[in-house]
Each structure stands twice: as structure tokens, then as C-alpha cells.
mmCIF file of C-alpha atoms and ligand atoms in Angstrom:
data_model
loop_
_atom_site.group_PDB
_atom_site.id
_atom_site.type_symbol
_atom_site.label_atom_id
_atom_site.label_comp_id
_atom_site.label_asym_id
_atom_site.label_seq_id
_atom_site.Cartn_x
_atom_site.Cartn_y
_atom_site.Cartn_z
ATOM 1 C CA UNK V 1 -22.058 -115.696 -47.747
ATOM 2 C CA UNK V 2 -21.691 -117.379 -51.327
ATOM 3 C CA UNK V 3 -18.220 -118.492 -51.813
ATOM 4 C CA UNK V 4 -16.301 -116.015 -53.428
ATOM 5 C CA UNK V 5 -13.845 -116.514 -56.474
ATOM 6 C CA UNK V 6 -10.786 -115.304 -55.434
ATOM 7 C CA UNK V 7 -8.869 -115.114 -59.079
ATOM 8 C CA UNK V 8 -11.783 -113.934 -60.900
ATOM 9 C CA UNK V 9 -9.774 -110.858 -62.038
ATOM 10 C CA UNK V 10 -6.756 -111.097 -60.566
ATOM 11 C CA UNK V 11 -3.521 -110.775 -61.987
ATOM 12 C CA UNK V 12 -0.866 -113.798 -62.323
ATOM 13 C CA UNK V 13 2.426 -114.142 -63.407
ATOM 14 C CA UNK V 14 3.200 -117.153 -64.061
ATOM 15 C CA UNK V 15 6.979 -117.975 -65.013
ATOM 16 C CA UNK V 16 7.399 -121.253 -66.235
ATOM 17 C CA UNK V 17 3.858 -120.481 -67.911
ATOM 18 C CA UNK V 18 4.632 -121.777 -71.475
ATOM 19 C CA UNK V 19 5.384 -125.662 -70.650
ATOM 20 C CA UNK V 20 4.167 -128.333 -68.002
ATOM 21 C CA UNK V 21 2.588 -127.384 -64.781
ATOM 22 C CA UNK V 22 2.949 -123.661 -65.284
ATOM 23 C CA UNK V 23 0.980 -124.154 -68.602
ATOM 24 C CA UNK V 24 -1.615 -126.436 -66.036
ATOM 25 C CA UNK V 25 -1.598 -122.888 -63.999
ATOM 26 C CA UNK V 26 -2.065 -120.669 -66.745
ATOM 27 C CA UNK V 27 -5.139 -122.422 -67.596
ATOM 28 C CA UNK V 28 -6.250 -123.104 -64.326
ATOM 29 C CA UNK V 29 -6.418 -119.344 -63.221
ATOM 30 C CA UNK V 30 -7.824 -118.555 -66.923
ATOM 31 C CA UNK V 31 -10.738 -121.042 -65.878
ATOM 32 C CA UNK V 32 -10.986 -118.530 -62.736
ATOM 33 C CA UNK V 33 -11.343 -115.545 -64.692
ATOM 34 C CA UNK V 34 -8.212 -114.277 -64.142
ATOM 35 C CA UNK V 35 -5.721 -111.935 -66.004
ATOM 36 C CA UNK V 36 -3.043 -114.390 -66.849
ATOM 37 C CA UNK V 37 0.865 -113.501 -68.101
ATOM 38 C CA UNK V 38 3.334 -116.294 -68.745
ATOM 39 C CA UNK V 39 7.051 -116.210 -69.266
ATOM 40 C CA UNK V 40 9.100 -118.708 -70.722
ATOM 41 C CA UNK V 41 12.769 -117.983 -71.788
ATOM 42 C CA UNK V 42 11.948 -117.358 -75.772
ATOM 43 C CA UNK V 43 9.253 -115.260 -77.136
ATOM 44 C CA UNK V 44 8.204 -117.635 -80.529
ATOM 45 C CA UNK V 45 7.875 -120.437 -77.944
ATOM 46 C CA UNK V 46 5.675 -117.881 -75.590
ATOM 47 C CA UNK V 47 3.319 -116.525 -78.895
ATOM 48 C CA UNK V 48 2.605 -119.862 -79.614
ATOM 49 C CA UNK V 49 1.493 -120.756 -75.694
ATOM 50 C CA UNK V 50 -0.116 -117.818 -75.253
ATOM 51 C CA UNK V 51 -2.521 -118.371 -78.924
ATOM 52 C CA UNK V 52 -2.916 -121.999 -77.132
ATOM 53 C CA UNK V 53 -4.199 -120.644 -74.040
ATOM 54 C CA UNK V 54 -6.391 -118.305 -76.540
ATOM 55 C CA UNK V 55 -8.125 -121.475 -77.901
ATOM 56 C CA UNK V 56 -8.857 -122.478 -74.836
ATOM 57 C CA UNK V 57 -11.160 -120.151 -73.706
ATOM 58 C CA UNK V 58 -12.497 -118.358 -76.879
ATOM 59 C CA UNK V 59 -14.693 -116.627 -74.673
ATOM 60 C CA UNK V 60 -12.333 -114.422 -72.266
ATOM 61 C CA UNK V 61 -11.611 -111.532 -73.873
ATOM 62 C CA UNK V 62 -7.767 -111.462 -75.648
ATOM 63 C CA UNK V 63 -6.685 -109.208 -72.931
ATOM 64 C CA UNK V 64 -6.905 -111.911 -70.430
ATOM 65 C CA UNK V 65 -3.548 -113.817 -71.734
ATOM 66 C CA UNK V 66 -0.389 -112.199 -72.202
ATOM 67 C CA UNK V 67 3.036 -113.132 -72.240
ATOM 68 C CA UNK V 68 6.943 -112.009 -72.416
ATOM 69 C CA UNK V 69 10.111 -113.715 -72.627
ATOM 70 C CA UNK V 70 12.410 -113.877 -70.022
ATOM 71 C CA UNK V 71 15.858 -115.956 -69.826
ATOM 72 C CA UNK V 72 16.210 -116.765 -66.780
ATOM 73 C CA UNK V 73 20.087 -119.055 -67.165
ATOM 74 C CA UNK V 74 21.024 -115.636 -67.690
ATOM 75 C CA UNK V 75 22.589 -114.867 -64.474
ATOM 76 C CA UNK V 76 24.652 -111.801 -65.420
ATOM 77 C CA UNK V 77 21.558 -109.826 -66.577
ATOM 78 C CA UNK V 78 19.273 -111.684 -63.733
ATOM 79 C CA UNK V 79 18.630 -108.604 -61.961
ATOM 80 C CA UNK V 80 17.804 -106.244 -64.765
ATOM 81 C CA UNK V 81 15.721 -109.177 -67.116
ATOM 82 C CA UNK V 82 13.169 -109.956 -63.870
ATOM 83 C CA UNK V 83 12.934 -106.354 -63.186
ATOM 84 C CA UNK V 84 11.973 -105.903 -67.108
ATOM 85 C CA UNK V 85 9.265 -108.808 -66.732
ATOM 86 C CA UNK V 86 7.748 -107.300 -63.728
ATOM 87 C CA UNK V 87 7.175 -103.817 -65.634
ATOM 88 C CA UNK V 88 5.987 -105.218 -68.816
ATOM 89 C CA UNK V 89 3.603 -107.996 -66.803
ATOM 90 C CA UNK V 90 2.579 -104.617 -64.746
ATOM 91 C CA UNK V 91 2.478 -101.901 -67.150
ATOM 92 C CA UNK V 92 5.130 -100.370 -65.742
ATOM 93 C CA UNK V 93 4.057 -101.218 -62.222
ATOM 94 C CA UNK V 94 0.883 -99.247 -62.584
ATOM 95 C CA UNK V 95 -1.145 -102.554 -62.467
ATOM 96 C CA UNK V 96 0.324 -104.334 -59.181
ATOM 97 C CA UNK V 97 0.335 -108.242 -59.488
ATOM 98 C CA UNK V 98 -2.426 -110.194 -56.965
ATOM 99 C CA UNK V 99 0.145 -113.361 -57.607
ATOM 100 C CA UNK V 100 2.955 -114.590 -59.151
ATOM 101 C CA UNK V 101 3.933 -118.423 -59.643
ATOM 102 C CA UNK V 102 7.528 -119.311 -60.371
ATOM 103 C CA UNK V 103 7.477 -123.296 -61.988
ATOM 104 C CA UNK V 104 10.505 -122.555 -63.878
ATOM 105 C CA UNK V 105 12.966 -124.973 -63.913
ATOM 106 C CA UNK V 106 15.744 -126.051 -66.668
ATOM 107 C CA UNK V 107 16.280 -129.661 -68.067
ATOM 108 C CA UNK V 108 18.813 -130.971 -66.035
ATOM 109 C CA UNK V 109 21.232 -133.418 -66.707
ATOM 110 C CA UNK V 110 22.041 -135.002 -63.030
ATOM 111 C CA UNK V 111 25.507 -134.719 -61.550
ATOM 112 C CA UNK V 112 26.475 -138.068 -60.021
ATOM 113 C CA UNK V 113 28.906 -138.243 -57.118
ATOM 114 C CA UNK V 114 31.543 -139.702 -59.668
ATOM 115 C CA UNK V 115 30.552 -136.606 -61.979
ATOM 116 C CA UNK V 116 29.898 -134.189 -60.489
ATOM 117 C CA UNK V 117 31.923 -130.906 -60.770
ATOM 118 C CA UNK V 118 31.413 -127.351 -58.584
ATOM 119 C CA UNK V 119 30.003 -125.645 -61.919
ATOM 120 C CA UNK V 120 27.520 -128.668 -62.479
ATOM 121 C CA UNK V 121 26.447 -128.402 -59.017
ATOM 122 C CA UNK V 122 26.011 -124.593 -58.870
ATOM 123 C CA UNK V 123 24.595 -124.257 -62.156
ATOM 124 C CA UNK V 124 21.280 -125.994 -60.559
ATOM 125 C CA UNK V 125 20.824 -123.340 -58.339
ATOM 126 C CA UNK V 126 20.231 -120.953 -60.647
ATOM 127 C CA UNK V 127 16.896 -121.072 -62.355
ATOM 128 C CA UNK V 128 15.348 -122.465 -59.910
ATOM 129 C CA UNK V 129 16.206 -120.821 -56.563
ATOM 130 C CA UNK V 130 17.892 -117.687 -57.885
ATOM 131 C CA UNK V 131 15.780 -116.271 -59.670
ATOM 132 C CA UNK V 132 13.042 -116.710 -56.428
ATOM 133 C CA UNK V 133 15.554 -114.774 -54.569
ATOM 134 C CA UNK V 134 15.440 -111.885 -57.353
ATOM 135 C CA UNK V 135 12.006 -111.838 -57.426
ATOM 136 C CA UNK V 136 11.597 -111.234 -53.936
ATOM 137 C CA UNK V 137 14.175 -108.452 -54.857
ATOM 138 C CA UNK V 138 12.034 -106.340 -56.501
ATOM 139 C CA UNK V 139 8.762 -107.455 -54.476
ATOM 140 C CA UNK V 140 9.945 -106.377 -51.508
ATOM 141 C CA UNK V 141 10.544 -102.558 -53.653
ATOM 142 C CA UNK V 142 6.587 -102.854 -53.668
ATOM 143 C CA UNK V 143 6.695 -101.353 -57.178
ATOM 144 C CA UNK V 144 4.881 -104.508 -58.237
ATOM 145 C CA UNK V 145 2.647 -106.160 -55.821
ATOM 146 C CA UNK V 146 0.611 -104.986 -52.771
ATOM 147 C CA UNK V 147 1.466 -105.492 -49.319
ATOM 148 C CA UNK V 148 -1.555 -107.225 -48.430
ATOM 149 C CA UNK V 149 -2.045 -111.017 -47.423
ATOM 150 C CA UNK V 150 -4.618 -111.006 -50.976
ATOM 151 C CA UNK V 151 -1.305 -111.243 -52.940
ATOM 152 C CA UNK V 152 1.184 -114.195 -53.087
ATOM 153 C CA UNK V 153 4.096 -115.845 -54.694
ATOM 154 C CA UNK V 154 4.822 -119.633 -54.514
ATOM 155 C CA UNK V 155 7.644 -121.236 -56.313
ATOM 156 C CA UNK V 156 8.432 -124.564 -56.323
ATOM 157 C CA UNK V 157 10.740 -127.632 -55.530
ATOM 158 C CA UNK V 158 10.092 -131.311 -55.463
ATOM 159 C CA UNK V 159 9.612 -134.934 -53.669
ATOM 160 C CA UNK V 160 12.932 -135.624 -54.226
ATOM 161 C CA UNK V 161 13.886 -132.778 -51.896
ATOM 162 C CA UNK V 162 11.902 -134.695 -49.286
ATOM 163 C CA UNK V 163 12.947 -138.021 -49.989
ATOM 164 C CA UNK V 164 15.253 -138.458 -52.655
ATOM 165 C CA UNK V 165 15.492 -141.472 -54.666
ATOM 166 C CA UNK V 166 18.913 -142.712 -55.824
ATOM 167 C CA UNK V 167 21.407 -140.586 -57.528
ATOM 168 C CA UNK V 168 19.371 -137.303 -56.190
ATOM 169 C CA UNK V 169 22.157 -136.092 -53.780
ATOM 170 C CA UNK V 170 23.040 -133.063 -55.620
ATOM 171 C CA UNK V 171 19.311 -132.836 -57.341
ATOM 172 C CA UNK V 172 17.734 -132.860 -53.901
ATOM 173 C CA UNK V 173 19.053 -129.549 -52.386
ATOM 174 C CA UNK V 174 18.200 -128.049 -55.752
ATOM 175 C CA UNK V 175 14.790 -127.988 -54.404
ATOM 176 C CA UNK V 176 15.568 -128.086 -50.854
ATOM 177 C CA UNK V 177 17.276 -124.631 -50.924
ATOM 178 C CA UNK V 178 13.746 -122.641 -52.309
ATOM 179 C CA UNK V 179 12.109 -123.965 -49.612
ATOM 180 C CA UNK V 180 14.439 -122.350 -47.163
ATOM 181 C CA UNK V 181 13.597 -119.510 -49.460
ATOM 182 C CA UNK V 182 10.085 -119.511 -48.980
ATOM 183 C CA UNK V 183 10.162 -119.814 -45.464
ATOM 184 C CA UNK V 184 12.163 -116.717 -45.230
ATOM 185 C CA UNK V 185 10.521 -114.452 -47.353
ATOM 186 C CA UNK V 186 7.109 -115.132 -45.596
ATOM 187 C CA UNK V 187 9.075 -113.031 -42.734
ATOM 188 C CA UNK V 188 10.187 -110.737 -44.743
ATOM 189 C CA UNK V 189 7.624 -109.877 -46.959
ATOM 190 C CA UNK V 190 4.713 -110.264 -44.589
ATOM 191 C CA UNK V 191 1.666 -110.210 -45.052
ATOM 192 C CA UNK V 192 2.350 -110.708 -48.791
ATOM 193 C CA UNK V 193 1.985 -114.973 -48.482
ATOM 194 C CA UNK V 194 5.034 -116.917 -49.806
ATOM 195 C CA UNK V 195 4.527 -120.671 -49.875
ATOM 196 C CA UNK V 196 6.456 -123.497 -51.748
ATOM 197 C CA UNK V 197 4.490 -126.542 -53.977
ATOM 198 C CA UNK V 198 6.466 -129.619 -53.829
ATOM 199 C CA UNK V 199 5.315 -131.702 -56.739
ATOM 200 C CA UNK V 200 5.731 -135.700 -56.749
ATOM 201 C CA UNK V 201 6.210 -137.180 -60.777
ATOM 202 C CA UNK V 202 3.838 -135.014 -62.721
ATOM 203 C CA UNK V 203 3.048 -135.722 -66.652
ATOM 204 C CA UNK V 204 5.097 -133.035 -67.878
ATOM 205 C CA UNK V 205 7.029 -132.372 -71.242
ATOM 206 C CA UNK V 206 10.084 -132.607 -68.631
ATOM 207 C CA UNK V 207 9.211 -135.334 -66.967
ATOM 208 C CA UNK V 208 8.900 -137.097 -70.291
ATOM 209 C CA UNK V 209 12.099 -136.575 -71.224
ATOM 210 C CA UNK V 210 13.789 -137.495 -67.850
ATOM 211 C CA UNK V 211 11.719 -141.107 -68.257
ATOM 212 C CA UNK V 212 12.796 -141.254 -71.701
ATOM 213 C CA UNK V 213 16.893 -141.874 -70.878
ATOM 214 C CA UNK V 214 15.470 -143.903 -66.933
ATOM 215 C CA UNK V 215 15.729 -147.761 -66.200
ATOM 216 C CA UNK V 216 12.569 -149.341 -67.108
ATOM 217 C CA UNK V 217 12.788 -149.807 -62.725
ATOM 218 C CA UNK V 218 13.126 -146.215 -62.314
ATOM 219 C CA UNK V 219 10.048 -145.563 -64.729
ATOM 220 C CA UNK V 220 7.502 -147.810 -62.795
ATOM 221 C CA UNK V 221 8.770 -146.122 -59.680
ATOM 222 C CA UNK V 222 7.838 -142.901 -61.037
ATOM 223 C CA UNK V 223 4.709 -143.997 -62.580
ATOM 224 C CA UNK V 224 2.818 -146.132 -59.727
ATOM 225 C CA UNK V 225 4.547 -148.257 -58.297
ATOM 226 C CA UNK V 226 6.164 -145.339 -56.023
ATOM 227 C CA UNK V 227 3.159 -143.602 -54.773
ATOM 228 C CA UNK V 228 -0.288 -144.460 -53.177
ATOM 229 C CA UNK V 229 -2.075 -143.222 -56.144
ATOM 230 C CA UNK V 230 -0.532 -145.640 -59.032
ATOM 231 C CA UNK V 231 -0.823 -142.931 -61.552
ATOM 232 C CA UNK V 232 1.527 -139.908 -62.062
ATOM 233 C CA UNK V 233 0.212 -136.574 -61.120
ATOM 234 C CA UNK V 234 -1.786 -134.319 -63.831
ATOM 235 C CA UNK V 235 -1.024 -130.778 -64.531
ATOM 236 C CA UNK V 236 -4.687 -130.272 -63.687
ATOM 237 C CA UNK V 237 -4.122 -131.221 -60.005
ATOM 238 C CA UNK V 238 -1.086 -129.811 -59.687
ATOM 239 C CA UNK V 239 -2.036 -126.493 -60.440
ATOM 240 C CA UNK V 240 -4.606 -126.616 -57.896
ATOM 241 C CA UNK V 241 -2.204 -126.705 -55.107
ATOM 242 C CA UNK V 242 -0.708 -123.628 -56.726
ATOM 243 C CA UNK V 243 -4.754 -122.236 -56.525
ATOM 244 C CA UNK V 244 -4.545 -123.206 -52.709
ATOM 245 C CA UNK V 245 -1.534 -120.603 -52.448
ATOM 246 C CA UNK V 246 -3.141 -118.106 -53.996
ATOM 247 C CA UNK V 247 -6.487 -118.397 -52.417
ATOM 248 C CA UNK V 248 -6.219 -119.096 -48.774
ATOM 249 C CA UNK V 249 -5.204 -116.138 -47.755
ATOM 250 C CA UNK V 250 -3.956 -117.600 -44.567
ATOM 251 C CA UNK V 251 -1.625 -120.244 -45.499
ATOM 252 C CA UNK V 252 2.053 -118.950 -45.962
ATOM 253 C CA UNK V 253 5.252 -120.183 -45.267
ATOM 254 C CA UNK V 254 4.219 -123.694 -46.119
ATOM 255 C CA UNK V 255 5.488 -126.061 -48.577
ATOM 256 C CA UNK V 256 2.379 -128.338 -50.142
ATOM 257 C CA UNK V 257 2.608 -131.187 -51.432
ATOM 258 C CA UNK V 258 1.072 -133.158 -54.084
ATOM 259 C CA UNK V 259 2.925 -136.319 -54.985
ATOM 260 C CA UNK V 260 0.095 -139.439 -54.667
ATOM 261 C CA UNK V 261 1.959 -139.846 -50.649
ATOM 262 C CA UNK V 262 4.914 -141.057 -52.252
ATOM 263 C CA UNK V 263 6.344 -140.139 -48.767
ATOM 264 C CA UNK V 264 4.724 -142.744 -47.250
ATOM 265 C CA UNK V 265 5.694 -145.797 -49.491
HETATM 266 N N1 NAP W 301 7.234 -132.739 -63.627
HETATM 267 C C1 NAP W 301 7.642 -133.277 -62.506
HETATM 268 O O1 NAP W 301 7.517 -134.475 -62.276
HETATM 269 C C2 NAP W 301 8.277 -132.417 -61.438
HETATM 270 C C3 NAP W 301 8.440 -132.956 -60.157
HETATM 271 C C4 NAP W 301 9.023 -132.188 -59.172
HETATM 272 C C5 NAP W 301 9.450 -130.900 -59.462
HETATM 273 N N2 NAP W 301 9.292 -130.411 -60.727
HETATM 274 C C6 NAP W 301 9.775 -129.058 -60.982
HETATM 275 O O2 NAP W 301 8.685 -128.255 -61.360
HETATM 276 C C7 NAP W 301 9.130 -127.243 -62.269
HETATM 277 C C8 NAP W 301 8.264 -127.302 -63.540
HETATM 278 O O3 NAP W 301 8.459 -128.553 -64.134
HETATM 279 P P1 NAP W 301 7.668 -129.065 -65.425
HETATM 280 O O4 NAP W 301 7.630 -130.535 -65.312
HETATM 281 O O5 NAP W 301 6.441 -128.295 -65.589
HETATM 282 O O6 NAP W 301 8.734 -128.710 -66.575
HETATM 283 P P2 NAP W 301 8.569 -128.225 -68.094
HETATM 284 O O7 NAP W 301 7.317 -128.759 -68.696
HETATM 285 O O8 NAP W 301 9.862 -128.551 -68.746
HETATM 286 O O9 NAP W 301 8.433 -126.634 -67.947
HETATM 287 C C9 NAP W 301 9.532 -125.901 -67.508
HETATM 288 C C10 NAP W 301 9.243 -124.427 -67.669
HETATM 289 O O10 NAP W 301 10.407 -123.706 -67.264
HETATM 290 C C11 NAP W 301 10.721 -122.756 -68.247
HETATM 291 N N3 NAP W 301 12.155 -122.518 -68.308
HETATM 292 C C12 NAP W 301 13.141 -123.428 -68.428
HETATM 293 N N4 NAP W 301 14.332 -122.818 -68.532
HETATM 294 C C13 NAP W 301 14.079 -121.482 -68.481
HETATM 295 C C14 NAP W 301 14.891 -120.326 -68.560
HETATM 296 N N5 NAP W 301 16.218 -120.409 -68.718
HETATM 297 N N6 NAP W 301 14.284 -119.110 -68.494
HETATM 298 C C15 NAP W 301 12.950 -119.008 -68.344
HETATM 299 N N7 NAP W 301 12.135 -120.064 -68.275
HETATM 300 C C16 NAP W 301 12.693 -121.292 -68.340
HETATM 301 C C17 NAP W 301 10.227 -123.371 -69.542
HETATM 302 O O11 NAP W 301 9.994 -122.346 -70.485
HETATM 303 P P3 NAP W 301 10.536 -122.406 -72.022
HETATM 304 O O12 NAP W 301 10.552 -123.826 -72.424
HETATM 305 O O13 NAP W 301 9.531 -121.561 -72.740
HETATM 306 O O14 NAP W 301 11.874 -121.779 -71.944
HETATM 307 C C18 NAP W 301 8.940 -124.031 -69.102
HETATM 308 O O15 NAP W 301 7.885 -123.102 -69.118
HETATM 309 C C19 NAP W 301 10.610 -127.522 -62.519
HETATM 310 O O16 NAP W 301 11.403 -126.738 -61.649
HETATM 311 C C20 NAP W 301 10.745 -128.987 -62.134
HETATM 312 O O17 NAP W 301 12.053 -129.326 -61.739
HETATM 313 C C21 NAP W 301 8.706 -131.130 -61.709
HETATM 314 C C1 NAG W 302 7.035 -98.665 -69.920
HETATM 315 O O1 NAG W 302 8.283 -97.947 -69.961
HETATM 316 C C2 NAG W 302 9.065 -98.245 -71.114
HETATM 317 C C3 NAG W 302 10.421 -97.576 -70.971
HETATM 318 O O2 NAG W 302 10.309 -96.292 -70.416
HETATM 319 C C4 NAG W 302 8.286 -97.781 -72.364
HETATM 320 O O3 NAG W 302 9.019 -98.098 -73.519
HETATM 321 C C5 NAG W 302 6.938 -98.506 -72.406
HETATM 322 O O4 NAG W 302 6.147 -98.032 -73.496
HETATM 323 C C6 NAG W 302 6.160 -98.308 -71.097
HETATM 324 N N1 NAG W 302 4.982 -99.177 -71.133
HETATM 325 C C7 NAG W 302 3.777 -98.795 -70.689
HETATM 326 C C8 NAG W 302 2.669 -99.793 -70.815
HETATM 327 O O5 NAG W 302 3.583 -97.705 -70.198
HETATM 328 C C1 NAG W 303 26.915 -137.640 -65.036
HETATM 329 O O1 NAG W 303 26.308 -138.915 -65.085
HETATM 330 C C2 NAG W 303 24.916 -138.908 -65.324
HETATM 331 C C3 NAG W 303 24.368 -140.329 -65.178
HETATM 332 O O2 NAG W 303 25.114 -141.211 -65.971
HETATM 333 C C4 NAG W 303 24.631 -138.310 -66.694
HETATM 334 O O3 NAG W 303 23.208 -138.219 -66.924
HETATM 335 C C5 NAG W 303 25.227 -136.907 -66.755
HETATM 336 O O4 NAG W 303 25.068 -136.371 -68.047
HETATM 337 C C6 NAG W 303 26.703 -136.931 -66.372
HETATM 338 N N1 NAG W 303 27.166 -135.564 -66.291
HETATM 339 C C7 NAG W 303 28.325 -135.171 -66.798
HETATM 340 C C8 NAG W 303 28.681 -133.730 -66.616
HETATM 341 O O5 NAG W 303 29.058 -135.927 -67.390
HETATM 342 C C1 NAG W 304 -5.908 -116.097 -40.327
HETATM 343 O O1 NAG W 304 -6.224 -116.907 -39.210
HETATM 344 C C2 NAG W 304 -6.272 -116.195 -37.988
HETATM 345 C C3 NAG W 304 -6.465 -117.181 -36.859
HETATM 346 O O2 NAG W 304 -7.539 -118.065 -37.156
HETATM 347 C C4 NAG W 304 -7.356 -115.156 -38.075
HETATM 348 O O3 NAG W 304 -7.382 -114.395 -36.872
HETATM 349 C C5 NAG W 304 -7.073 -114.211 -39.236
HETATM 350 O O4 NAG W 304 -8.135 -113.286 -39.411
HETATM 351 C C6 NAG W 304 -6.894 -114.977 -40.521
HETATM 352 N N1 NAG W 304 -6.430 -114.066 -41.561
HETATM 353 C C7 NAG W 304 -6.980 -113.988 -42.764
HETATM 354 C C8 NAG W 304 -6.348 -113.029 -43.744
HETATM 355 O O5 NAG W 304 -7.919 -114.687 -43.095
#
């Protein structure tokens, strides 16, 4: 049998789609042939990504890239904003979602243990983990996506979760939490696969920024010096452990990661 191409076609949301590795996604799956709709939490901002995406692939026809704003700090209106994502990136649920990838994540400004303060701590939980747990929500309604072990959502936490370097106490669970998520939702919403990408440093917009206010120590950690590798990660292979979640339609309840074996230094 030739090897098939899983996304040619399918449908992905990708939230987090307008910036860093969910951008890296968005193009990724767009490579694939697939039907591609990214959220980001302002719609100038998602216009712009989406016409980027365009120029990409000149070829696909404009129906292939979509996308719709969706704050997701918003945690009052949580419930109701996803559920209006999910019927605009389905047309009112009459075109189910094959996958949905959740890379959205604010900037963060990291509580210390001298600093920190019950609101700073909590607030991390929200983009991040929250939302995942809404998501599932309204999956589990199967208004949006088909039970079947062809669809999938993976969302996303980090090294640091793993192995934290210094000052991540409070940053670490941040990530640690959604894969506690993940595991549990493969239970619940089997056989719909729900897996977790741990990314080491990838070249990112945010990552950028976070090396822009580091130690010039902390910024070679993060760069080689801290992984087997000696490079950062690229979006480009970052999205493809995303592609592994999507297209192995036997892998779920995993977390994957994709950090250069900075576990092992
Ligand atoms: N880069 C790394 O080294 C690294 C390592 C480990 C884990 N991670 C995690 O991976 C995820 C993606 O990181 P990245 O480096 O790709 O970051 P990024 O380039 O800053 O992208 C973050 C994405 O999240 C979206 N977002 C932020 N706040 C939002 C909100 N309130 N509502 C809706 N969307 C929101 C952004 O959309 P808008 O800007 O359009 O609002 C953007 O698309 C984050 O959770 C990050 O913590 C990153
Ligand atoms: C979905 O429903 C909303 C509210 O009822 C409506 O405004 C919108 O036009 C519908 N969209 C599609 C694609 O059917
Ligand atoms: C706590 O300290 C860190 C590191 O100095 C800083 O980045 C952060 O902004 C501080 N947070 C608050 C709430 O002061
Ligand atoms: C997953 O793996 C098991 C064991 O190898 C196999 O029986 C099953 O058919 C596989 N499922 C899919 C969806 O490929």
C-alpha cells in the first residue's frame, strides 16, 4: 500500500495558530493539504496571519485557511467564546473537526518564591490548561468532532515541566497540570486520541522575548549549551511532533517530546 497522507483534507484547528509553533502547525498541515483554521485572541492580528499563510501556498485554494478570534484570558466568557470558535471553525458543527491543536499560551511574567502571590500563580493556569479542559467540554458533546481514533487534540506544555531549570517552581506545574489533562481525557474521550507535545526552547516570537530580559548564562543554556543538539528547536520540527499526534492513529495519551534531549544533559 502507498503511504497515505493523513491531513490531506482534513480539518485543523489550530489555537495558538497566529504566532510561534502554532503558526509552524498551520503551515505544516497547509503543506499536507489540509483545511487549516487558526485562532489567536484578536482578529487584525489573525487577518494578517491568515493573508501570511495565503502567501505561502498561492496554490491551495483560499478556502483552505481561515481564521477567528478567540480571547482566551477571558475566563468569565470561557465557556461560551470556545463554544463560539468551535461553530464558526465548524460551520455550525455541520463540518466536524479531524483535529484540533491547542499551542496557546500567554507571555508570562514568572512568579518567584519571594513574589509570588495566589492570583499570579492561578492566573497561569488559565490559558493554558483551562481552556484544554473547556475544549474537551464541548468535544465530549460530539457536536464538533467524530468519535473515531482518525480525530485528535493535543495541547501542549513544556521541558520545564519535566525538568525545570531555576526559578520554574510555579512555571513548571503550569505545564505539568495539561499533561494530567491529557492523560485523562484519552479515557474519557476514547477513541478520539488526546496526546500532549512537550517542547524544549523553540525559536519563537515568545521565546524571544523571554531571552531578551535572561542572564547572558540563562541564554546559552537555552540556546546549546543545555541540550544535545546545540541549536534551539525550529517551528518546522516542532510542528511535526504535533503531525505525529494527528497521524498515528494509535498513539494517545502520550506526552512527546522534542527538546534536543535536554533531559539528558
Ligand atoms: N517557545 C518555546 O520555547 C516553548 C517551550 C515550551 C513550551 N512552550 C509553550 O508553547 C506554547 C506556544 O508557544 P510559542 O513559543 O509558540 O508562543 P508565541 O509565539 O508567543 O505564540 C503564542 C500563541 O498563543 C496565542 N495566545 C496568547 N494569549 C492568548 C489569549 N489570551 N487568547 C488566545 N490566544 C492567545 C497567541 O495569539 P495572539 O498573539 O494572536 O493573541 C499566539 O498565537 C505556549 O504555551 C508556550 O508556553 C513554548
Ligand atoms: C451559524 O449560526 C449563527 C447563529 O445562529 C448564524 O449567525 C451563522 O450565519 C451560522 N453560520 C453558518 C455557516 O451556518
Ligand atoms: C517577580 O520576579 C520576577 C523575577 O525578578 C519578575 O520577572 C516578575 O515580574 C516579578 N513578578 C511580580 C508580580 O512582581
Ligand atoms: C493499534 O495497535 C493495536 C495493537 O498493535 C492494533 O490492534 C490496532 O488495530 C491499532 N489501532 C489502530 C487504529 O491502528
Amino acid at each position: 500500500m502507498a503511504h497515505p497522507n493523513r491531513l490531506l483534507n482534513a480539518r485543523i484547528l489550530a489555537l495558538g495558530g497566529t504566532s510561534g509553533i502554532g503558526f509552524g502547525i498551520a503551515s505544516f498541515a497547509l503543506s499536507q493539504g489540509a483545511r487549516v483554521i487558526i485562532s489567536g485572541s484578536k482578529q487584525p492580528k489573525v487577518d494578517d496571519k491568515v493573508r501570511e499563510l495565503q502567501s505561502l501556498y498561492p496554490n491551495l485554494p483560499t478556502e483552505s485557511i481561515s481564521g477567528y478570534a478567540c480571547d482566551l484570558s477571558d475566563i468569565e466568557n470561557m465557556e461560551k467564546n470556545v463554544k463560539e470558535l468551535l461553530d464558526k471553525a465548524t460551520d455550525n458543527g455541520t463540518k466536524n473537526l479531524d483535529h484540533i491543536t491547542h499551542t496557546a499560551g500567554d507571555m508570562f511574567a514568572l512568579p518567584t518564591l519571594a513574589n509570588l502571590t495566589v492570583s499570579s500563580v492561578l492566573a497561569g493556569f488559565n490559558v493554558r490548561f483551562l481552556t484544554g479542559a473547556i475544549l474537551a467540554k464541548h468535544i465530549a458533546t460530539g457536536n464538533y468532532m467524530d468519535f473515531s481514533a482518525k480525530s485528535s487534540l493535543t495541547l501542549t506544555s513544556g521541558t520545564n515541566s519535566h525538568k525545570p531549570a531555576p526559578g520554574w517552581s510555579i512555571g513548571s506545574p503550569w505545564g505539568t497540570v495539561v499533561e494530567g489533562l491529557v492523560r485523562g481525557l484519552a479515557v474519557d474521550l476514547k477513541p478520539i486520541r488526546v496526546n500532549c507535545v512537550a517542547p524544549g526552547a523553540i525559536d519563537t516570537p515568545m521565546l524571544q522575548s523571554f531571552l531578551r530580559k535572561a542572564s547572558e548564562e540563562d541564554a546559552k543554556r537555552f540556546r546549546g549549551e543545555g541540550n544535545l543538539v546545540g541549536d534551539y528547536g525550529s517551528v518546522v520540527d516542532c510542528a511535526e511532533a504535533f503531525g505525529w499526534s494527528m497521524r498515528d492513529r494509535n498513539v494517545t495519551g502520550v506526552t512527546i517530546r522534542t527538546d534536543g534531549g535536554r533531559i539528558l544533559v
